[in-house]
Short mmCIF file of C-alpha atoms in Angstrom, two decimals:
data_model
loop_
_atom_site.label_atom_id
_atom_site.label_comp_id
_atom_site.label_asym_id
_atom_site.label_seq_id
_atom_site.Cartn_x
_atom_site.Cartn_y
_atom_site.Cartn_z
CA MET T 1 -49.01 -40.86 -38.05
CA ASN T 2 -52.84 -40.12 -37.13
CA THR T 3 -54.42 -36.86 -36.84
CA ALA T 4 -54.76 -34.59 -34.64
CA ARG T 5 -57.13 -31.72 -33.58
CA GLY T 6 -56.41 -28.60 -35.94
CA GLY T 7 -54.75 -29.30 -38.56
CA ASP T 8 -52.95 -32.30 -41.22
CA VAL T 9 -50.04 -34.41 -39.12
CA THR T 10 -47.74 -35.41 -41.59
CA GLU T 11 -44.37 -35.30 -38.99
CA ASP T 12 -42.10 -37.70 -38.70
CA LEU T 13 -42.37 -38.53 -34.88
CA PRO T 14 -41.51 -42.11 -32.32
CA PRO T 15 -45.28 -43.55 -33.15
CA GLU T 16 -46.19 -44.61 -29.60
CA PRO T 17 -47.01 -42.91 -27.59
CA VAL T 18 -46.66 -39.58 -28.88
CA ALA T 19 -49.55 -41.11 -31.97
CA SER T 20 -51.85 -42.22 -29.60
CA LEU T 21 -52.01 -39.44 -27.32
CA LEU T 22 -52.77 -38.00 -29.82
CA ALA T 23 -55.89 -39.54 -31.80
CA ALA T 24 -57.36 -39.67 -28.41
CA GLY T 25 -57.46 -35.93 -28.05
CA HIS T 26 -54.17 -35.35 -25.25
CA PRO T 27 -51.98 -33.19 -26.58
CA GLU T 28 -51.24 -32.02 -22.82
CA ARG T 29 -49.83 -35.58 -21.80
CA VAL T 30 -47.90 -35.26 -24.95
CA TRP T 31 -46.37 -31.29 -23.53
CA GLU T 32 -45.30 -33.87 -20.57
CA LEU T 33 -43.48 -36.18 -22.48
CA LEU T 34 -41.12 -33.37 -23.66
CA PRO T 35 -38.67 -34.78 -20.72
CA SER T 36 -38.35 -38.34 -21.94
CA LEU T 37 -37.84 -36.78 -25.45
CA THR T 38 -33.90 -35.77 -26.75
CA PHE T 39 -34.23 -32.12 -27.62
CA GLY T 40 -34.65 -32.60 -31.90
CA ASP T 41 -37.70 -34.18 -30.79
CA ALA T 42 -38.50 -31.80 -28.11
CA LEU T 43 -38.86 -28.89 -30.43
CA ARG T 44 -40.77 -31.09 -33.36
CA VAL T 45 -43.41 -31.98 -30.59
CA ALA T 46 -43.72 -27.59 -29.54
CA SER T 47 -43.98 -27.23 -33.85
CA LEU T 48 -46.53 -30.18 -34.48
CA LEU T 49 -48.47 -28.88 -30.99
CA HIS T 50 -47.84 -25.39 -32.44
CA ARG T 51 -49.84 -27.22 -35.88
CA THR T 52 -52.57 -27.98 -34.32
CA GLY T 53 -53.30 -24.82 -32.73
CA TRP T 54 -52.74 -26.48 -28.81
CA ARG T 55 -50.79 -24.15 -26.67
CA PRO T 56 -50.50 -25.00 -22.47
CA GLY T 57 -51.97 -23.26 -19.48
CA GLY T 58 -55.70 -23.66 -21.20
CA ARG T 59 -58.14 -23.75 -19.07
CA GLY T 60 -60.78 -26.76 -18.92
CA ASN T 61 -58.73 -29.11 -20.19
CA GLY T 62 -58.35 -30.56 -16.93
CA HIS T 63 -54.66 -32.10 -17.28
CA GLY T 64 -52.97 -28.42 -17.39
CA ASP T 65 -50.00 -27.79 -16.60
CA ALA T 66 -48.56 -26.45 -12.67
CA HIS T 67 -47.08 -23.63 -14.30
CA PRO T 68 -49.02 -22.42 -17.19
CA ARG T 69 -47.16 -19.04 -17.98
CA ARG T 70 -44.48 -20.23 -17.46
CA SER T 71 -44.68 -23.56 -19.63
CA ALA T 72 -46.36 -20.69 -22.34
CA ALA T 73 -42.94 -18.77 -22.91
CA LEU T 74 -40.95 -22.10 -23.06
CA PHE T 75 -43.28 -23.67 -25.83
CA ASP T 76 -43.13 -20.37 -27.60
CA LEU T 77 -39.30 -20.78 -27.31
CA LEU T 78 -39.44 -24.15 -29.06
CA VAL T 79 -41.86 -23.65 -31.27
CA ARG T 80 -39.67 -20.33 -33.21
CA THR T 81 -36.17 -22.28 -32.54
CA ASN T 82 -37.87 -25.26 -34.75
CA GLN T 83 -38.73 -22.27 -37.48
CA GLN T 84 -35.58 -20.97 -37.15
CA VAL T 85 -33.17 -23.93 -37.22
CA GLY T 86 -35.24 -26.29 -39.87
CA LEU T 87 -35.04 -29.67 -38.09
CA GLY T 88 -35.11 -32.38 -40.49
CA ARG T 89 -38.24 -34.81 -40.65
CA SER T 90 -36.03 -38.27 -38.95
CA GLY T 91 -35.10 -38.48 -35.97
CA ARG T 92 -31.29 -38.70 -37.13
CA ASP T 93 -31.95 -35.98 -39.21
CA ALA T 94 -33.02 -33.51 -36.75
CA ALA T 95 -30.65 -33.91 -34.20
CA SER T 96 -27.83 -33.26 -36.98
CA ALA T 97 -28.91 -30.17 -37.19
CA LEU T 98 -27.83 -29.49 -33.59
CA ARG T 99 -25.25 -27.47 -33.47
CA PHE T 100 -22.91 -26.46 -30.29
CA PRO T 101 -20.28 -23.98 -29.63
CA PRO T 102 -17.44 -24.19 -26.30
CA VAL T 103 -17.61 -24.02 -23.20
CA ALA T 104 -14.77 -21.98 -23.96
CA ARG T 105 -12.73 -20.79 -26.47
CA GLY T 106 -8.92 -18.21 -27.43
CA LEU T 107 -5.79 -17.91 -25.36
CA THR T 108 -5.55 -14.64 -24.61
CA GLY T 109 -2.65 -12.54 -25.87
CA LEU T 110 -1.29 -14.97 -27.73
CA GLY T 111 -1.20 -12.98 -30.88
CA ILE T 112 2.06 -15.11 -32.32
CA ALA T 113 1.95 -18.51 -34.85
CA THR T 114 3.73 -21.33 -33.12
CA ALA T 115 6.69 -23.33 -34.61
CA ALA T 116 5.79 -26.54 -33.11
CA GLN T 117 2.10 -28.45 -33.06
CA PRO T 118 0.96 -27.97 -29.80
CA SER T 119 0.09 -31.10 -27.13
CA LEU T 120 -2.21 -31.60 -24.55
CA ALA T 121 -1.29 -33.35 -21.12
CA PRO T 122 -3.77 -35.97 -20.38
CA ASP T 123 -4.05 -35.12 -16.72
CA THR T 124 -4.23 -31.41 -16.04
CA GLY T 125 -5.97 -30.05 -19.41
CA LEU T 126 -2.58 -27.77 -20.43
CA ILE T 127 -1.80 -26.93 -23.33
CA ALA T 128 2.81 -26.99 -24.00
CA LEU T 129 3.40 -24.94 -26.63
CA VAL T 130 6.69 -23.94 -28.21
CA HIS T 131 6.76 -20.53 -30.00
CA ARG T 132 8.94 -18.08 -31.92
CA ASP T 133 8.97 -13.76 -30.62
CA GLY T 134 8.03 -12.36 -34.15
CA SER T 135 9.97 -9.24 -33.01
CA PHE T 136 13.38 -11.08 -32.04
CA ARG T 137 13.33 -14.65 -32.66
CA VAL T 138 13.55 -16.04 -29.95
CA ASP T 139 11.88 -19.16 -28.94
CA HIS T 140 10.21 -20.22 -26.90
CA LEU T 141 8.09 -22.78 -23.97
CA THR T 142 4.16 -21.93 -22.56
CA ILE T 143 1.72 -23.30 -21.42
CA TRP T 144 -1.55 -22.21 -20.92
CA ASP T 145 -4.92 -22.89 -19.29
CA PRO T 146 -7.44 -23.66 -22.07
CA TRP T 147 -10.50 -23.09 -19.74
CA SER T 148 -9.55 -20.15 -18.87
CA CYS T 149 -7.78 -18.78 -21.92
CA ARG T 150 -4.48 -17.88 -19.71
CA ARG T 151 -0.55 -18.72 -19.52
CA VAL T 152 0.09 -19.93 -17.01
CA TRP T 153 4.64 -21.00 -17.44
CA TRP T 154 6.78 -19.39 -20.13
CA HIS T 155 10.71 -19.75 -20.39
CA PRO T 156 12.65 -18.63 -23.06
CA LEU T 157 14.95 -21.70 -24.39
CA PRO T 158 18.69 -22.80 -25.15
CA ARG T 159 19.83 -20.48 -27.82
CA GLY T 160 20.88 -23.80 -29.03
CA LEU T 161 17.67 -24.62 -29.99
CA GLY T 162 16.45 -21.61 -31.81
CA GLY T 163 16.70 -21.70 -35.72
CA GLY T 164 16.10 -25.75 -35.38
CA ARG T 165 12.37 -27.34 -36.23
CA PHE T 166 10.15 -28.92 -33.75
CA THR T 167 8.75 -32.06 -35.35
CA ARG T 168 7.08 -33.32 -32.00
CA LEU T 169 6.00 -32.25 -28.61
CA LEU T 170 5.01 -34.41 -26.28
CA PHE T 171 2.97 -33.36 -22.86
CA ALA T 172 3.08 -36.54 -20.91
CA ALA T 173 1.00 -37.34 -18.10
CA ASP T 174 3.97 -36.35 -15.56
CA GLY T 175 3.76 -33.12 -16.30
CA GLN T 176 7.53 -33.93 -18.37
CA ILE T 177 7.60 -32.05 -21.72
CA PHE T 178 8.88 -34.59 -24.47
CA ALA T 179 10.56 -32.78 -27.81
CA CYS T 180 11.66 -33.80 -30.68
CA HIS T 181 14.43 -31.04 -32.73
CA ARG T 182 16.39 -31.35 -35.82
CA PRO T 183 18.31 -28.40 -37.17
CA ASP T 184 16.88 -26.10 -39.70
CA ARG T 185 21.37 -25.40 -40.83
CA PHE T 186 22.20 -29.09 -40.44
CA PRO T 187 19.07 -31.17 -41.96
CA ARG T 188 21.89 -34.43 -42.12
CA GLU T 189 22.54 -34.12 -38.50
CA PRO T 190 20.42 -36.64 -36.46
CA GLU T 191 17.10 -35.56 -34.96
CA ARG T 192 17.28 -35.24 -30.74
CA LEU T 193 14.86 -36.48 -28.50
CA LEU T 194 15.07 -34.35 -25.67
CA VAL T 195 12.79 -34.02 -22.29
CA PHE T 196 12.01 -30.56 -20.49
CA GLY T 197 12.30 -30.01 -17.41
CA TYR T 198 11.45 -27.31 -14.52
CA ASP T 199 14.11 -26.68 -10.97
CA ALA T 200 13.16 -23.07 -8.92
CA GLY T 201 11.41 -21.21 -12.10
CA SER T 202 14.13 -22.80 -14.59
CA LEU T 203 14.07 -25.09 -17.53
CA VAL T 204 16.77 -27.63 -17.71
CA VAL T 205 16.30 -29.09 -20.97
CA ARG T 206 17.95 -32.81 -21.13
CA GLU T 207 19.48 -35.02 -24.15
CA LEU T 208 17.32 -38.82 -23.88
CA ASP T 209 18.54 -40.24 -26.80
CA SER T 210 20.41 -38.90 -30.38
CA ALA T 211 21.41 -41.89 -33.70
CA PRO T 212 23.19 -41.57 -36.78
CA SER T 213 20.39 -40.71 -38.45
CA GLY T 214 16.84 -40.97 -38.70
CA PHE T 215 13.96 -39.74 -37.02
CA TYR T 216 10.68 -40.49 -33.97
CA ALA T 217 7.49 -41.46 -33.07
CA LEU T 218 6.22 -40.82 -30.06
CA ALA T 219 2.61 -41.36 -27.84
CA PRO T 220 2.25 -40.78 -24.07
CA MET T 221 1.67 -43.37 -21.75
CA PRO T 222 -1.43 -44.27 -19.80
CA ALA T 223 -1.55 -41.88 -16.88
CA GLY T 224 0.65 -44.04 -14.23
CA PRO T 225 3.37 -44.05 -11.59
CA ASP T 226 5.91 -45.68 -13.75
CA GLU T 227 6.08 -44.81 -17.38
CA ALA T 228 5.82 -41.01 -19.20
CA VAL T 229 6.47 -42.07 -23.26
CA CYS T 230 6.92 -44.32 -25.69
CA ALA T 231 9.22 -43.34 -28.39
CA VAL T 232 9.92 -45.62 -31.30
CA HIS T 233 13.36 -44.86 -33.53
CA ALA T 234 13.17 -45.40 -38.12
CA ASP T 235 14.91 -49.04 -37.37
CA GLY T 236 11.84 -49.86 -35.00
CA GLU T 237 13.63 -49.86 -30.99
CA MET T 238 10.85 -48.67 -29.51
CA THR T 239 11.80 -47.47 -25.55
CA VAL T 240 9.93 -46.19 -22.48
CA TRP T 241 11.14 -43.80 -21.31
CA PRO T 242 10.09 -44.00 -17.94
CA ALA T 243 8.84 -41.05 -15.04
CA VAL T 244 11.08 -39.02 -13.44
CA PRO T 245 10.43 -37.27 -10.41
CA ASP T 246 10.72 -33.94 -9.87
CA GLY T 247 14.12 -33.30 -8.49
CA ALA T 248 15.20 -36.17 -9.55
CA PRO T 249 18.28 -36.84 -11.45
CA GLY T 250 18.91 -37.70 -15.68
CA HIS T 251 17.24 -40.91 -16.79
CA PRO T 252 18.78 -44.01 -17.39
CA ARG T 253 18.16 -44.86 -20.42
CA PRO T 254 16.10 -48.09 -20.43
CA PRO T 255 16.17 -51.86 -22.38
CA SER T 256 14.14 -51.52 -25.69
CA VAL T 257 12.51 -53.79 -27.61
CA ARG T 258 13.05 -54.03 -31.14
CA LEU T 259 9.09 -54.19 -32.92
CA PRO T 260 8.33 -56.52 -35.74
CA ILE T 261 9.66 -53.89 -39.08
CA PRO T 262 8.68 -55.63 -42.85
CA ALA T 263 12.18 -55.97 -44.73
CA GLY T 264 12.43 -52.99 -47.09
CA HIS T 265 10.20 -50.74 -44.62
CA GLU T 266 10.91 -47.98 -42.01
CA LEU T 267 8.38 -46.02 -40.36
CA ASP T 268 6.38 -43.72 -42.10
CA VAL T 269 6.31 -39.64 -41.29
CA GLY T 270 2.46 -39.85 -42.38
CA LEU T 271 0.86 -37.09 -42.92
CA ARG T 272 0.36 -36.03 -39.01
CA PRO T 273 3.58 -35.51 -36.48
CA ASP T 274 1.27 -38.35 -34.06
CA ALA T 275 -0.29 -40.09 -37.24
CA ASN T 276 2.18 -42.80 -37.57
CA LEU T 277 1.93 -44.45 -33.40
CA ALA T 278 -0.60 -45.31 -30.92
CA VAL T 279 -0.61 -46.93 -27.16
CA SER T 280 -3.62 -48.91 -25.97
CA ALA T 281 -5.25 -47.37 -23.00
CA ASP T 282 -3.87 -49.72 -20.66
CA GLY T 283 -0.52 -50.22 -21.75
CA GLU T 284 0.04 -53.23 -23.13
CA ARG T 285 -0.19 -53.16 -27.27
CA ILE T 286 1.25 -50.84 -30.37
CA CYS T 287 -0.09 -49.68 -33.59
CA LEU T 288 3.03 -48.73 -35.77
CA VAL T 289 2.78 -46.80 -38.96
CA THR T 290 5.62 -48.00 -41.62
CA ARG T 291 6.16 -47.85 -45.23
CA ARG T 292 8.15 -49.58 -48.24
CA ARG T 293 10.78 -48.08 -49.11
CA PRO T 294 10.65 -46.96 -52.30
CA GLY T 295 7.02 -47.53 -53.19
CA THR T 296 3.87 -45.91 -51.38
CA ALA T 297 2.54 -49.18 -49.59
CA ARG T 298 2.75 -49.37 -45.48
CA GLN T 299 2.10 -51.92 -42.55
CA VAL T 300 -0.21 -50.94 -39.51
CA THR T 301 1.21 -53.66 -37.08
CA VAL T 302 -0.71 -54.13 -34.01
CA ALA T 303 2.39 -55.34 -31.42
CA ASP T 304 2.47 -55.94 -27.83
CA ARG T 305 4.57 -53.45 -26.00
CA ARG T 306 6.16 -55.34 -23.27
CA THR T 307 8.16 -58.15 -25.85
CA GLY T 308 7.19 -56.84 -29.50
CA LYS T 309 5.16 -59.88 -31.04
CA GLU T 310 3.59 -59.71 -33.49
CA LEU T 311 -0.19 -59.62 -32.62
CA ALA T 312 -2.30 -58.31 -36.01
CA ALA T 313 -1.17 -56.30 -39.89
CA ALA T 314 -2.78 -55.04 -42.41
CA THR T 315 -1.22 -53.91 -45.75
CA LEU T 316 -2.19 -50.75 -47.40
CA GLU T 317 -1.31 -48.90 -50.46
CA SER T 318 -1.50 -45.08 -49.77
CA ALA T 319 -0.15 -42.76 -46.72
CA VAL T 320 -1.85 -43.15 -43.69
CA ALA T 321 -3.18 -39.96 -41.74
CA GLU T 322 -4.07 -41.44 -37.99
CA VAL T 323 -3.74 -44.97 -35.85
CA SER T 324 -5.55 -45.13 -32.89
CA PHE T 325 -7.26 -46.89 -30.41
CA LEU T 326 -10.87 -48.14 -29.60
CA PRO T 327 -11.71 -48.19 -25.21
CA ASP T 328 -12.11 -52.30 -26.16
CA GLY T 329 -7.93 -51.34 -26.22
CA GLU T 330 -7.75 -54.20 -28.52
CA THR T 331 -8.86 -53.19 -31.65
CA ALA T 332 -7.35 -50.47 -33.89
CA ALA T 333 -8.28 -48.17 -36.24
CA SER T 334 -6.18 -46.43 -39.30
CA ARG T 335 -7.27 -43.79 -41.60
CA ALA T 336 -5.96 -42.98 -44.85
CA GLY T 337 -7.46 -40.72 -47.23
CA SER T 338 -11.62 -41.07 -46.44
CA THR T 339 -11.78 -44.82 -44.89
CA VAL T 340 -10.78 -45.43 -41.53
CA SER T 341 -10.42 -49.75 -41.64
CA PHE T 342 -10.04 -51.80 -37.83
CA PHE T 343 -8.29 -55.23 -37.35
CA GLY T 344 -6.45 -56.52 -34.55
CA GLY T 345 -9.86 -56.53 -32.18
CA SER T 346 -11.36 -59.90 -31.22
CA ALA T 347 -14.87 -58.87 -33.66
CA PRO T 348 -14.61 -57.50 -37.25
CA VAL T 349 -15.51 -54.22 -38.07
CA ALA T 350 -16.40 -52.68 -40.82
CA ASP T 351 -15.00 -49.92 -42.65
CA TRP T 352 -16.17 -46.46 -42.09
CA PRO T 353 -17.01 -43.81 -44.66
CA VAL T 354 -15.39 -40.50 -42.79
CA GLY T 355 -14.71 -37.78 -45.83
CA PRO T 356 -11.64 -36.13 -46.36
CA ALA T 357 -11.12 -35.54 -41.95
CA GLN T 358 -8.20 -33.76 -40.00
CA ARG T 359 -8.51 -35.74 -37.44
CA VAL T 360 -10.78 -39.15 -35.52
CA LEU T 361 -11.47 -39.33 -32.37
CA PHE T 362 -12.62 -41.58 -30.15
CA LEU T 363 -13.40 -41.32 -26.43
CA PRO T 364 -12.76 -43.02 -23.79
CA ASP T 365 -16.84 -43.40 -22.47
CA GLY T 366 -17.76 -46.23 -25.61
CA GLU T 367 -20.32 -43.96 -26.78
CA HIS T 368 -19.00 -41.11 -29.44
CA VAL T 369 -16.31 -40.44 -31.55
CA LEU T 370 -15.17 -37.83 -32.94
CA VAL T 371 -14.97 -37.40 -36.87
CA ALA T 372 -13.22 -33.31 -36.59
CA HIS T 373 -12.34 -31.17 -40.61
CA ALA T 374 -10.50 -28.37 -40.56
CA SER T 375 -12.91 -26.23 -41.35
CA GLY T 376 -13.30 -25.92 -37.66
CA SER T 377 -16.48 -28.34 -37.87
CA ILE T 378 -16.80 -31.84 -35.55
CA GLU T 379 -19.24 -34.70 -36.31
CA VAL T 380 -20.54 -36.26 -33.37
CA HIS T 381 -21.51 -39.93 -33.99
CA THR T 382 -22.68 -42.47 -31.51
CA TRP T 383 -20.71 -46.02 -31.09
CA PRO T 384 -20.79 -48.73 -32.34
CA ASP T 385 -24.29 -47.97 -35.13
CA ARG T 386 -21.65 -44.25 -35.93
CA ALA T 387 -25.34 -42.19 -36.30
CA LEU T 388 -24.69 -38.86 -36.58
CA VAL T 389 -26.19 -37.14 -33.25
CA GLY T 390 -24.60 -33.15 -34.73
CA PHE T 391 -21.86 -31.39 -34.57
CA LEU T 392 -19.45 -29.01 -32.44
CA SER T 393 -18.05 -25.57 -33.26
CA GLY T 394 -14.63 -25.83 -33.48
CA PRO T 395 -11.82 -23.58 -34.34
CA GLU T 396 -10.66 -22.63 -38.24
CA PHE T 397 -7.81 -24.65 -39.18
CA LEU T 398 -8.40 -26.98 -36.87
CA ILE T 399 -5.01 -28.92 -36.40
CA THR T 400 -5.61 -31.09 -34.28
CA LEU T 401 -8.21 -33.02 -31.14
CA THR T 402 -7.42 -34.47 -27.79
CA VAL T 403 -9.65 -35.42 -24.41
CA SER T 404 -8.11 -36.41 -20.76
CA PRO T 405 -8.32 -40.01 -21.26
CA ALA T 406 -11.15 -39.21 -18.35
CA GLY T 407 -12.97 -37.94 -21.18
CA ASP T 408 -14.34 -35.38 -19.27
CA ARG T 409 -12.63 -32.46 -21.42
CA VAL T 410 -12.26 -32.23 -25.35
CA VAL T 411 -9.83 -29.22 -26.46
CA ALA T 412 -9.62 -28.54 -29.96
CA LEU T 413 -6.78 -26.61 -31.65
CA GLY T 414 -6.31 -24.50 -34.89
CA GLU T 415 -3.76 -21.62 -36.10
CA ARG T 416 -4.03 -19.17 -38.06
CA GLY T 417 -1.98 -16.27 -37.62
CA ARG T 418 -2.30 -17.67 -33.46
CA VAL T 419 -2.90 -20.70 -32.39
CA GLN T 420 -6.94 -20.97 -31.45
CA THR T 421 -8.91 -23.07 -28.17
CA THR T 422 -11.60 -24.97 -27.91
CA VAL T 423 -13.37 -25.90 -25.58
CA TRP T 424 -16.02 -28.12 -24.05
CA ASP T 425 -16.94 -30.63 -21.30
CA SER T 426 -17.56 -33.97 -22.33
CA ALA T 427 -21.07 -34.14 -20.72
CA VAL T 428 -23.30 -31.91 -23.75
CA LEU T 429 -23.04 -34.69 -26.30
CA ARG T 430 -25.17 -36.71 -24.31
CA LEU T 431 -27.65 -33.82 -24.87
CA LEU T 432 -27.41 -34.38 -28.43
CA HIS T 433 -29.34 -38.01 -28.38
CA ARG T 434 -29.96 -38.66 -24.87
CA PRO T 435 -33.58 -37.91 -23.31
CA LEU T 436 -33.70 -34.14 -22.00
CA ALA T 437 -34.85 -36.77 -18.27
CA GLU T 438 -31.19 -38.47 -17.83
CA ALA T 439 -29.26 -34.48 -17.90
CA ALA T 440 -26.24 -34.61 -16.15
CA PRO T 441 -27.26 -32.14 -13.18
CA ARG T 442 -24.60 -29.97 -14.51
CA ALA T 443 -25.94 -29.55 -18.24
CA PRO T 444 -28.13 -25.80 -17.29
CA ALA T 445 -25.30 -24.32 -16.36
CA LEU T 446 -22.94 -25.78 -19.73
CA VAL T 447 -25.63 -24.53 -21.75
CA ARG T 448 -25.67 -21.33 -20.09
CA ALA T 449 -21.78 -20.71 -20.56
CA MET T 450 -22.50 -22.39 -24.48
CA SER T 451 -24.95 -19.43 -24.82
CA ALA T 452 -22.81 -16.94 -23.88
CA GLN T 453 -19.90 -18.13 -26.21
CA ALA T 454 -22.60 -18.22 -29.39
CA ALA T 455 -23.58 -14.76 -29.14
CA GLY T 456 -24.46 -13.67 -32.26
CA ASP T 457 -24.23 -16.83 -33.68
CA ARG T 458 -26.93 -18.38 -35.31
CA TRP T 459 -27.24 -21.43 -33.05
CA GLU T 460 -27.39 -19.23 -29.68
CA LEU T 461 -31.66 -19.32 -29.97
CA GLN T 462 -31.89 -23.43 -30.13
CA LEU T 463 -28.81 -23.01 -26.66
CA ARG T 464 -30.96 -20.92 -25.18
CA ALA T 465 -33.86 -23.18 -26.00
CA LEU T 466 -31.97 -25.81 -24.25
CA ALA T 467 -30.90 -24.10 -22.01
CA ALA T 468 -34.45 -23.45 -21.14
CA LEU T 469 -36.14 -26.57 -21.28
CA LEU T 470 -33.48 -28.26 -18.88
CA GLU T 471 -34.34 -25.67 -16.26
CA HIS T 472 -37.47 -25.72 -16.95
CA ARG T 473 -39.65 -28.80 -18.10
CA PRO T 474 -43.20 -29.72 -18.37
CA GLN T 475 -44.50 -30.40 -14.62
CA PRO T 476 -47.87 -32.90 -14.94
CA GLY T 477 -51.00 -31.18 -12.95
CA ARG T 478 -53.03 -32.94 -11.32
CA ARG T 479 -55.22 -35.62 -12.44
CA GLU T 480 -58.84 -35.90 -12.69
#
């Protein structure tokens, strides 16, 4: 890096055109480049100009900002922010220091522990919870809007479902809520596959299927007019249950397909209730995890959803924490321990070590992947280069992370005595690694909302600086 007036310049910055402008003695033109930089680079540029002794709005330079007072205040804020957050020397290190709180958080009025893992509706973003009242021990099904943090519907469950265990709860795209329930008093009874519906404000519970033994894997089908959920029984029988219009009679059992489960294997429960089955975005492929009994060997299989034909398979010697599909619809991802492996696609992808993650979520935009940890820290990586560009700040004891099919809303849920939610608009992810000039028009409002959530936190200052930079970018003056 070249040196500039007023000090020795050693910070790692893009060599062109920043270095050449500084060498030519035009710091005001470097200041005008801020909209073409990322937020982390903009902070380092402001700090660098401060070290050289330059300040916007000075007289006599011939290239000053058109709004010197506003520009000088922004300059001071960026310098102070850079000093507080301590950005690294490289562009990647600087970006990874950025931490974004949610746009909304909390579930007001819910001060009780859940009895089943919460599920997010893929179309509306509503949350379905089964919880138990601390005084009366009555199971309730409630639906919440995480964006406004308000309850929109609740109903007590029938007595026959009380005292049991909901192993899986799934909010399908058509609004139906599917559940797997196992009685606690009679553990040898089969797990029941249920669906919850509504009739004139009352809860209607239908039993779809039961078997002599075993359990189910559930996964939502892509939002569409005909299909709601894919259910796989322990012996490999797969049924795609249809969407049912409001007021329609009960569910007739659709035709089933037999999946290729190896001899001596059975459906693997996994470390999470939703860790053993995934459906591709087009609904044409499924990814299934089976395990050898007895033994530790697992097999991850990609199969054609309509015929059950095996398309790809991989054998692992450890438990599989979760499976999913990449946005291309062909490549499957499985996480075992701290490593994500890929298979089934047209191009091979190398394994990816992610550490002790709670969830690895590939977003529908094909540009981002989120690595969530139980502490609530959520890493934001770009895809496919896997570069770490920042963090989201989620709830402690994070248990699940999900995204709407459109990719516009990301929701994290945690449970520490009570359910906690954090919600992001995915537009904020682009602010971590895209030039500020490409920021969406709604970005300033999103950053202001995050600033309100971050009041008193250590990243409040950098959010204020980002909001100011998005709203009051340096304006080029008239060139002589």
